[in-house]
Coordinates of C-alpha atoms and ligand atoms in Angstrom, one line a residue:
X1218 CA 100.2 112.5 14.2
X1219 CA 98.3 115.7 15.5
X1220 CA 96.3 115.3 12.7
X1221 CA 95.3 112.0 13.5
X1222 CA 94.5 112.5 16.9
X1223 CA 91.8 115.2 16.2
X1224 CA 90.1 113.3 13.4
X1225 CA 89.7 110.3 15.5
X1226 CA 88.0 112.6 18.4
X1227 CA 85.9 114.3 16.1
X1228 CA 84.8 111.2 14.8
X1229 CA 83.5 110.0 18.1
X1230 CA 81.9 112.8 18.7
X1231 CA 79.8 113.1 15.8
X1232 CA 79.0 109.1 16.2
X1233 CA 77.9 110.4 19.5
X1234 CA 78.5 109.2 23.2
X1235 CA 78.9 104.9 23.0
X1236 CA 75.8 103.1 24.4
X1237 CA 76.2 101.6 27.9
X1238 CA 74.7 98.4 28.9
X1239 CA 74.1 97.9 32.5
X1240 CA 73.4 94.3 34.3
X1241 CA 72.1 94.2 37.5
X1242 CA 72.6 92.5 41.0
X1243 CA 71.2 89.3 43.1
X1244 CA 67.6 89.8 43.5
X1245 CA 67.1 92.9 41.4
X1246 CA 66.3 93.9 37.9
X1247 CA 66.0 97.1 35.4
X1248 CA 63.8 98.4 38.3
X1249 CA 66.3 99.6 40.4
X1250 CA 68.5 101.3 37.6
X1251 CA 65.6 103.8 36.7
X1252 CA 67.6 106.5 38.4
X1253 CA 71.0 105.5 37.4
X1254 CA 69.8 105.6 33.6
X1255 CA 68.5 109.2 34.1
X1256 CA 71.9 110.3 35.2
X1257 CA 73.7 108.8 32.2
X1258 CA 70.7 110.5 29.7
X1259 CA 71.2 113.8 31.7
X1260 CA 74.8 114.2 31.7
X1261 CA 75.3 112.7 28.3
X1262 CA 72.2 113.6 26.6
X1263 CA 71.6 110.8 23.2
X1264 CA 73.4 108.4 25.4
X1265 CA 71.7 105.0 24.6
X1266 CA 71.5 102.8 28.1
X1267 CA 70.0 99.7 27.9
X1268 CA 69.5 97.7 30.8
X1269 CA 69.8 93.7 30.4
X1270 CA 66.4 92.2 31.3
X1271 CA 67.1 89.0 32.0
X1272 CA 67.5 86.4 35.3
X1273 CA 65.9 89.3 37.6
X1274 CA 64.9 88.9 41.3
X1275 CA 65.0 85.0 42.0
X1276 CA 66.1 84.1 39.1
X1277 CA 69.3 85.9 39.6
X1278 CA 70.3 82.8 41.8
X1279 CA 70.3 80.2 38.6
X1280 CA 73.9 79.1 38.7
X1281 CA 76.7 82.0 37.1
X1282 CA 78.0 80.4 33.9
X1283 CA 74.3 79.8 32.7
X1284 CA 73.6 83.6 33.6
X1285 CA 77.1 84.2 31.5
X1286 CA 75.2 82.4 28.8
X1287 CA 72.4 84.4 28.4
X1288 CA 73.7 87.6 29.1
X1289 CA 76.5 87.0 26.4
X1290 CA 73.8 86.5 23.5
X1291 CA 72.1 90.0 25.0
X1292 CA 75.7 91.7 25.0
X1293 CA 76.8 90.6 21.7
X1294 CA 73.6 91.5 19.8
X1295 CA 74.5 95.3 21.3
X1296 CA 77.9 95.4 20.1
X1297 CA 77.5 94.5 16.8
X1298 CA 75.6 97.2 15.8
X1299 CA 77.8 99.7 18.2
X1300 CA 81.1 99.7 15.5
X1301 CA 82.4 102.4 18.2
X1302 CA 81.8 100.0 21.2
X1303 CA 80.1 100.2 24.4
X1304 CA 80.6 100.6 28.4
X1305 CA 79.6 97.9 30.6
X1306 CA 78.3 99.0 33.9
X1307 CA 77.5 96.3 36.4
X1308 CA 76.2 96.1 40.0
X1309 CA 76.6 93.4 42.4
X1310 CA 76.6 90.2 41.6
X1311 CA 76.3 91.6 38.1
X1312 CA 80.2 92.3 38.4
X1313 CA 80.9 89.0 38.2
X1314 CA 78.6 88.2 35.0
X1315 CA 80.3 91.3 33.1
X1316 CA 84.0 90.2 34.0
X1317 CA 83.0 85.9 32.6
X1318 CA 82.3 87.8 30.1
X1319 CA 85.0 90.0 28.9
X1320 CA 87.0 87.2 29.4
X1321 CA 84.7 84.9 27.1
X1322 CA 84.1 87.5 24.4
X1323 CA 87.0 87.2 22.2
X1324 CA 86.1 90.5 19.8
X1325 CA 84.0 92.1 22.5
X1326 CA 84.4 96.0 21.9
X1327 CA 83.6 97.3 25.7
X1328 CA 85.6 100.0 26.5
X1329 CA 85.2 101.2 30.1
X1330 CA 83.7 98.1 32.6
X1331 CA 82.3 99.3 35.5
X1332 CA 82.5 97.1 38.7
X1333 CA 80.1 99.0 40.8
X1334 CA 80.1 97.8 44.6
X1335 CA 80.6 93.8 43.3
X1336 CA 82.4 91.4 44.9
X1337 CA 85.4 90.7 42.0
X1338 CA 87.4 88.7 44.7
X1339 CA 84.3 86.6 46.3
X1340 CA 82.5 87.2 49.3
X1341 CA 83.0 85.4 52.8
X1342 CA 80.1 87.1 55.0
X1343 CA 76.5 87.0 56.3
X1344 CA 73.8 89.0 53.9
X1345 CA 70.3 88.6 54.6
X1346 CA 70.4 87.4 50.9
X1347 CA 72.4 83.8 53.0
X1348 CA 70.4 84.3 55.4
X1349 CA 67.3 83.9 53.5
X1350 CA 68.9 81.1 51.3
X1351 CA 70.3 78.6 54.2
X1352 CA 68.5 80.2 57.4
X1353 CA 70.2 77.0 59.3
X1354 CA 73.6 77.6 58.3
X1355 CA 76.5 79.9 60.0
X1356 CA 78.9 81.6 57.2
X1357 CA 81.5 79.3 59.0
X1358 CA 79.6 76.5 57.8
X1359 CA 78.5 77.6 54.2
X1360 CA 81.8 76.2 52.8
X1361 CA 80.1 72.6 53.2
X1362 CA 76.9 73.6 51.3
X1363 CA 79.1 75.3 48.7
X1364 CA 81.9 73.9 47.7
X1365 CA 80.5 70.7 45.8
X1366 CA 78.9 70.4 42.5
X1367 CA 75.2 70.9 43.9
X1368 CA 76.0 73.7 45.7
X1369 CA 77.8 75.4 42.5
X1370 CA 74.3 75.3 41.1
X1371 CA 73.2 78.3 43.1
X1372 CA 74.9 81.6 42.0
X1373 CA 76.0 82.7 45.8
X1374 CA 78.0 79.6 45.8
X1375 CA 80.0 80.3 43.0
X1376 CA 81.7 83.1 44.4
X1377 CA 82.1 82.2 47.9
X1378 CA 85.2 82.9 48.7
X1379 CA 86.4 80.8 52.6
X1380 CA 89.3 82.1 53.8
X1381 CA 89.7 79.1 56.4
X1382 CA 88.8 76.2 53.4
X1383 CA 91.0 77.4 51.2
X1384 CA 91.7 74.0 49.3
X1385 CA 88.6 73.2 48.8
X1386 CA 87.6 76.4 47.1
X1387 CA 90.2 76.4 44.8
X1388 CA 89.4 72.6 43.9
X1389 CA 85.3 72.7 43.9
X1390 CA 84.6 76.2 42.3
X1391 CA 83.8 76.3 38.8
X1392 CA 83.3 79.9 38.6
X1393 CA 85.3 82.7 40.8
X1394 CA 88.5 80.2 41.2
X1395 CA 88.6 80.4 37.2
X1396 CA 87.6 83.8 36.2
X1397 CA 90.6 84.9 38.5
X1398 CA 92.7 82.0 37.3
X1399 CA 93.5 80.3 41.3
X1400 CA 92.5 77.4 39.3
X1401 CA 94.7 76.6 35.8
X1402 CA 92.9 75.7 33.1
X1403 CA 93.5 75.6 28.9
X1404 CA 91.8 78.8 28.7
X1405 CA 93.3 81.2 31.2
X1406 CA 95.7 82.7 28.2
X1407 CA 93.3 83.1 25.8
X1408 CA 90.7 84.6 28.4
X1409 CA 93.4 87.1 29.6
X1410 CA 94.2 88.4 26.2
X1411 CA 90.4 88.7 25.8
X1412 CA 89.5 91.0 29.1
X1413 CA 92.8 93.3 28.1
X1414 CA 90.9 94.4 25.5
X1415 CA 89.3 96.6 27.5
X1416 CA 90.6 100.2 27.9
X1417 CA 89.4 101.1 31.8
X1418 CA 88.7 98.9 34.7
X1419 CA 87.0 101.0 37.4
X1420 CA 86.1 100.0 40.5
X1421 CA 83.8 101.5 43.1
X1422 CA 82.9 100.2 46.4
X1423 CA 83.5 101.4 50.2
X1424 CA 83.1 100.6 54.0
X1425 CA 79.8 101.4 54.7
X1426 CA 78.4 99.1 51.9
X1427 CA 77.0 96.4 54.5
X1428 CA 76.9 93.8 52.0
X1429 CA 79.7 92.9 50.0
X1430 CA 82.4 90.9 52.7
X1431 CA 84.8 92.5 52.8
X1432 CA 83.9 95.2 51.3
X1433 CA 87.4 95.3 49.9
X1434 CA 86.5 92.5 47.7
X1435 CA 85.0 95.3 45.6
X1436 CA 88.2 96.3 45.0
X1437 CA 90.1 93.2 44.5
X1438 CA 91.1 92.2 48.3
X1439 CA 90.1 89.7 50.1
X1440 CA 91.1 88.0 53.3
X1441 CA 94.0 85.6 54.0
X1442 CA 93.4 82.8 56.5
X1443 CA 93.3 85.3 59.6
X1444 CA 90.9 87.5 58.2
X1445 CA 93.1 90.0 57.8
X1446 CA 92.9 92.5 54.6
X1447 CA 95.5 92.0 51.7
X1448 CA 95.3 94.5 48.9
X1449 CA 94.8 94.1 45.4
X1450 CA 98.1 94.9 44.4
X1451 CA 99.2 91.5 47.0
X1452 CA 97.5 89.5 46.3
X1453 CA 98.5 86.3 44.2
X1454 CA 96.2 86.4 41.4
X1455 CA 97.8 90.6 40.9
X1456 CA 101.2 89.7 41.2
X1457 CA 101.5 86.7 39.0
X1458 CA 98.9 88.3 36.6
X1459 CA 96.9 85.9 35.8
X1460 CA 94.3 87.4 34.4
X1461 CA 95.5 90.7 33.1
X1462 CA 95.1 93.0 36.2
X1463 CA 98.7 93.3 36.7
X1464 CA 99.1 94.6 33.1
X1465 CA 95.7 96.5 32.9
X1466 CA 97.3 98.1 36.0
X1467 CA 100.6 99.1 34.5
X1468 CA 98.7 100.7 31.8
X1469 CA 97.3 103.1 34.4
X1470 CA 94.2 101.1 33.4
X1471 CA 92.5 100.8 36.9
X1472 CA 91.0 103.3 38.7
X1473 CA 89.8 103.1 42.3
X1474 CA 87.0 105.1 43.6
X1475 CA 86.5 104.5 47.3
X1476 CA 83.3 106.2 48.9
X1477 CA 82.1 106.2 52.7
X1478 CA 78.6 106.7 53.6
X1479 CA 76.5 104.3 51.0
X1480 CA 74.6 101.6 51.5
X1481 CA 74.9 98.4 49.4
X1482 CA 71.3 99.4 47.3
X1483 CA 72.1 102.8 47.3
X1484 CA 75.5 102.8 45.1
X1485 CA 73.4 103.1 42.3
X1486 CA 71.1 106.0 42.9
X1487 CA 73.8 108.2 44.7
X1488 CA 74.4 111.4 42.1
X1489 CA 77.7 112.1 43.8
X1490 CA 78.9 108.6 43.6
X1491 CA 77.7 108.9 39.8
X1492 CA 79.2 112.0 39.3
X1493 CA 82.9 111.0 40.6
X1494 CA 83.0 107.9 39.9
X1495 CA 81.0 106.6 36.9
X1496 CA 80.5 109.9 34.7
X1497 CA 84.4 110.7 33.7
X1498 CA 84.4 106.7 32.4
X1499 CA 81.7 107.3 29.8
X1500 CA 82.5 108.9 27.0
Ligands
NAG1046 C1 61.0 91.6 39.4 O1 60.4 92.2 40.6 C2 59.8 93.5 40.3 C3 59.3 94.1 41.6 O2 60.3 94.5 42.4 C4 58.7 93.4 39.2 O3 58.2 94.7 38.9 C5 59.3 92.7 38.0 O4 58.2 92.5 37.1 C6 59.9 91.4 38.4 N1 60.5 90.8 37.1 C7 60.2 89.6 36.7 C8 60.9 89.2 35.4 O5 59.5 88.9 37.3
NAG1047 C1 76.1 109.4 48.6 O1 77.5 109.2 48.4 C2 78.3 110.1 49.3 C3 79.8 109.8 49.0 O2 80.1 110.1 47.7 C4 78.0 109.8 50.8 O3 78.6 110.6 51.6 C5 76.5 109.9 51.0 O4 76.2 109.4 52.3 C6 75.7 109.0 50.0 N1 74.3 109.2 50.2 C7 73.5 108.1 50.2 C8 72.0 108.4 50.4 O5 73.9 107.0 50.0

């Protein structure tokens, strides 16, 4: 058994640390993960990071499933030739992507999937990035924009989470209301076994963040219908697992990292944020 244990470390560390493939936010690109990719080479030096070039800046609004699409063929060519597997670290909106597709990959090998600042259980809040999209609309009223099948073709919309239209989210959207199986479909067993393949789930978000609504939703709370906060571990999607996080939790498979003081663009070029909270997940 002892045995065992050192020739499988060994192993991986001749192969080397396992290449980590980042995908971006809303309105952003490889651009903005110069920095971040510099403290991955630094602190793991031979680390291959490859950052997905694909739907950046306005094109990061096409609708969530065709993003899924793409990114999937991107991802899968990566794995293939990394036997060992890979760590997926995703920002934002990008969060979203990455967990469609652990759930769609059915021999993906990703080890560690980093949710950094994303909103995993929807978003209910004004961004300048709404703002910009429907300058005529209050967030009150976004619900009427989003929740039908034209609105589900804009990739806010698909995660939109209204705490006060609660019905008619579950019923009208094809994306978030899936991925954390509020809606049943013929798939939610298959796509559960498929994101418990991974090993770690961690995610990283905090108060100061300004963007992500509430900012909790970055670690799996949202709102109930008085805008109060429920927790991860209360909420119904947790307790009647229904996509793994219940069991990935029981595992000791999630880790939390809570951090005061950045800004929603800043989570990814903040050294201490990297060093405590993203570092210790790749090897
Ligand atoms: C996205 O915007 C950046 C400027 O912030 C630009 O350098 C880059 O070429 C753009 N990407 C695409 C695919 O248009
Ligand atoms: C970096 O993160 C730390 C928390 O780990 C925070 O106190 C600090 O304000 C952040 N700096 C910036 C520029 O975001």
């Amino acid at each position: 058994m002892m045995l065992m244990v050192v020739v499988v470390f060994g192993f991986g560390r001749a192969e080397g640390y396992r290449t980590v493939v980042i995908v971006h936010g809303i309105f952003d690109g490889p651009k903005q993960f110069r920095t971040l990719s510099r403290f991955i080479t630094e602190a793991h030096p031979g680390t291959e990071v490859v950052v997905l070039d694909m739907y950046d800046n306005v094109s990061s609004l096409h609708p969530l499933w065709q993003q899924v699409g793409g990114f999937s063929g991107a991802l899968t060519s990566i794995m293939s030739r990394s036997p060992a597997g890979v760590h997926l670290l995703c920002f934002s909106q990008g969060g979203l992507i990455c967990r469609a597709l652990l759930h769609t990959l059915p021999h993906h090998n990703v080890h560690s999937f980093i949710s950094l600042s994303s909103p995993q259980a929807g978003q209910y809040g004004d961004t300048r990035y709404l703002r910009w999209l429907f300058p005529e609309h209050l967030k009150r009223n976004i619900f009427n924009i989003c929740y039908n099948p034209f609105g589900q073709k804009v990739s806010i919309c698909d995660y939109w989470n209204d705490p006060h239209h609660r019905e008619r989210y579950i019923a009208s959207s094809s994306f978030l209301a899936l991925i954390n199986a509020e809606r049943h479909h013929a798939l939610v067993q298959g796509w559960k076994e498929n994101f418990l393949r991974i090993r770690k789930l961690v995610l990283i978000g905090g108060p100061d963040d300004d963007v992500i609504t509430p900012w909790q939703s970055s670690h799996f709370g949202f709102y109930d219908d008085q805008e109060n906060i429920v927790d991860m571990r209360k909420q119904d999607y947790y307790k009647e697992d229904g996509f793994g996080l219940k069991t990935l939790d029981g595992h000791g498979g999630i880790e939390l990292c809570q951090r005061s003081g950045v800004k929603h663009t800043a989570w990814h070029s903040n050294y201490s944020v990297f060093t405590s909270c993203i570092e210790p997940w790749l090897t």
